């Protein structure tokens, strides 16, 4: 196994190693687009946690964010 493969596997484990991130991805896959308030309500997570996990998912390019004034809408990219 090459070093790059090991690094990629490690990153995938970090990404999916969180139940909260998996829960958020499932919600977005099911609902297409959701506001952060909807994600908080449906995932039963607190605001800080949801913001953190959405930032992680955005950094892995799995979630897209649209901003309408003060409202942020998130969608699963695939």
mmCIF file of C-alpha atoms in Angstrom:
data_model
loop_
_atom_site.group_PDB
_atom_site.id
_atom_site.type_symbol
_atom_site.label_atom_id
_atom_site.label_comp_id
_atom_site.label_asym_id
_atom_site.label_seq_id
_atom_site.Cartn_x
_atom_site.Cartn_y
_atom_site.Cartn_z
ATOM 1 C CA UNK A 1 0.000 0.000 0.000
ATOM 2 C CA UNK A 2 1.328 3.399 -0.899
ATOM 3 C CA UNK A 3 1.671 6.232 1.603
ATOM 4 C CA UNK A 4 -0.925 8.273 -0.319
ATOM 5 C CA UNK A 5 -3.449 5.412 -0.041
ATOM 6 C CA UNK A 6 -2.857 5.197 3.694
ATOM 7 C CA UNK A 7 -3.341 8.959 4.062
ATOM 8 C CA UNK A 8 -6.572 8.862 2.038
ATOM 9 C CA UNK A 9 -7.925 5.970 4.121
ATOM 10 C CA UNK A 10 -7.035 7.851 7.295
ATOM 11 C CA UNK A 11 -8.905 10.936 6.068
ATOM 12 C CA UNK A 12 -11.983 8.856 5.195
ATOM 13 C CA UNK A 13 -11.904 7.267 8.649
ATOM 14 C CA UNK A 14 -11.699 10.727 10.232
ATOM 15 C CA UNK A 15 -14.575 11.992 8.129
ATOM 16 C CA UNK A 16 -16.919 9.075 8.686
ATOM 17 C CA UNK A 17 -15.705 8.348 12.209
ATOM 18 C CA UNK A 18 -18.324 10.732 13.530
ATOM 19 C CA UNK A 19 -21.912 9.610 13.979
ATOM 20 C CA UNK A 20 -22.992 13.235 13.797
ATOM 21 C CA UNK A 21 -21.438 13.707 10.335
ATOM 22 C CA UNK A 22 -23.029 10.512 9.061
ATOM 23 C CA UNK A 23 -26.389 11.624 10.484
ATOM 24 C CA UNK A 24 -26.069 15.035 8.805
ATOM 25 C CA UNK A 25 -25.118 13.457 5.465
ATOM 26 C CA UNK A 26 -28.112 11.112 5.640
ATOM 27 C CA UNK A 27 -30.453 14.012 6.373
ATOM 28 C CA UNK A 28 -29.090 16.059 3.487
ATOM 29 C CA UNK A 29 -29.244 13.096 1.101
ATOM 30 C CA UNK A 30 -32.876 12.543 2.051
ATOM 31 C CA UNK A 31 -34.050 16.171 2.114
ATOM 32 C CA UNK A 32 -31.878 17.680 -0.656
ATOM 33 C CA UNK A 33 -31.565 21.113 1.016
ATOM 34 C CA UNK A 34 -31.804 22.107 4.661
ATOM 35 C CA UNK A 35 -31.131 25.147 6.784
ATOM 36 C CA UNK A 36 -28.891 24.824 9.803
ATOM 37 C CA UNK A 37 -31.985 25.125 12.031
ATOM 38 C CA UNK A 38 -33.630 22.182 10.277
ATOM 39 C CA UNK A 39 -30.463 20.100 10.613
ATOM 40 C CA UNK A 40 -30.209 20.944 14.325
ATOM 41 C CA UNK A 41 -33.836 19.948 14.879
ATOM 42 C CA UNK A 42 -33.808 16.728 12.842
ATOM 43 C CA UNK A 43 -30.347 15.538 13.881
ATOM 44 C CA UNK A 44 -31.007 16.435 17.533
ATOM 45 C CA UNK A 45 -27.595 18.073 17.845
ATOM 46 C CA UNK A 46 -26.598 21.450 19.238
ATOM 47 C CA UNK A 47 -25.768 24.461 17.063
ATOM 48 C CA UNK A 48 -22.026 24.428 17.752
ATOM 49 C CA UNK A 49 -21.740 20.739 16.912
ATOM 50 C CA UNK A 50 -23.693 21.075 13.666
ATOM 51 C CA UNK A 51 -21.603 24.075 12.557
ATOM 52 C CA UNK A 52 -18.385 22.167 13.281
ATOM 53 C CA UNK A 53 -19.474 19.036 11.424
ATOM 54 C CA UNK A 54 -20.802 21.003 8.451
ATOM 55 C CA UNK A 55 -17.424 22.758 8.201
ATOM 56 C CA UNK A 56 -15.705 19.351 8.156
ATOM 57 C CA UNK A 57 -18.071 18.068 5.473
ATOM 58 C CA UNK A 58 -17.509 21.243 3.427
ATOM 59 C CA UNK A 59 -13.735 20.813 3.690
ATOM 60 C CA UNK A 60 -14.101 17.314 2.192
ATOM 61 C CA UNK A 61 -16.280 18.817 -0.546
ATOM 62 C CA UNK A 62 -19.312 16.685 0.369
ATOM 63 C CA UNK A 63 -21.623 19.532 1.317
ATOM 64 C CA UNK A 64 -22.398 22.732 -0.521
ATOM 65 C CA UNK A 65 -23.470 25.936 1.225
ATOM 66 C CA UNK A 66 -25.699 28.653 -0.230
ATOM 67 C CA UNK A 67 -26.169 31.927 1.614
ATOM 68 C CA UNK A 68 -29.349 33.996 1.393
ATOM 69 C CA UNK A 69 -28.796 37.025 3.604
ATOM 70 C CA UNK A 70 -28.410 35.570 7.090
ATOM 71 C CA UNK A 71 -29.774 32.139 6.157
ATOM 72 C CA UNK A 72 -27.423 29.348 5.120
ATOM 73 C CA UNK A 73 -28.793 26.416 3.158
ATOM 74 C CA UNK A 74 -26.835 23.182 2.930
ATOM 75 C CA UNK A 75 -27.090 20.424 0.384
ATOM 76 C CA UNK A 76 -25.382 17.114 -0.222
ATOM 77 C CA UNK A 77 -23.253 17.473 -3.359
ATOM 78 C CA UNK A 78 -23.847 14.031 -4.847
#
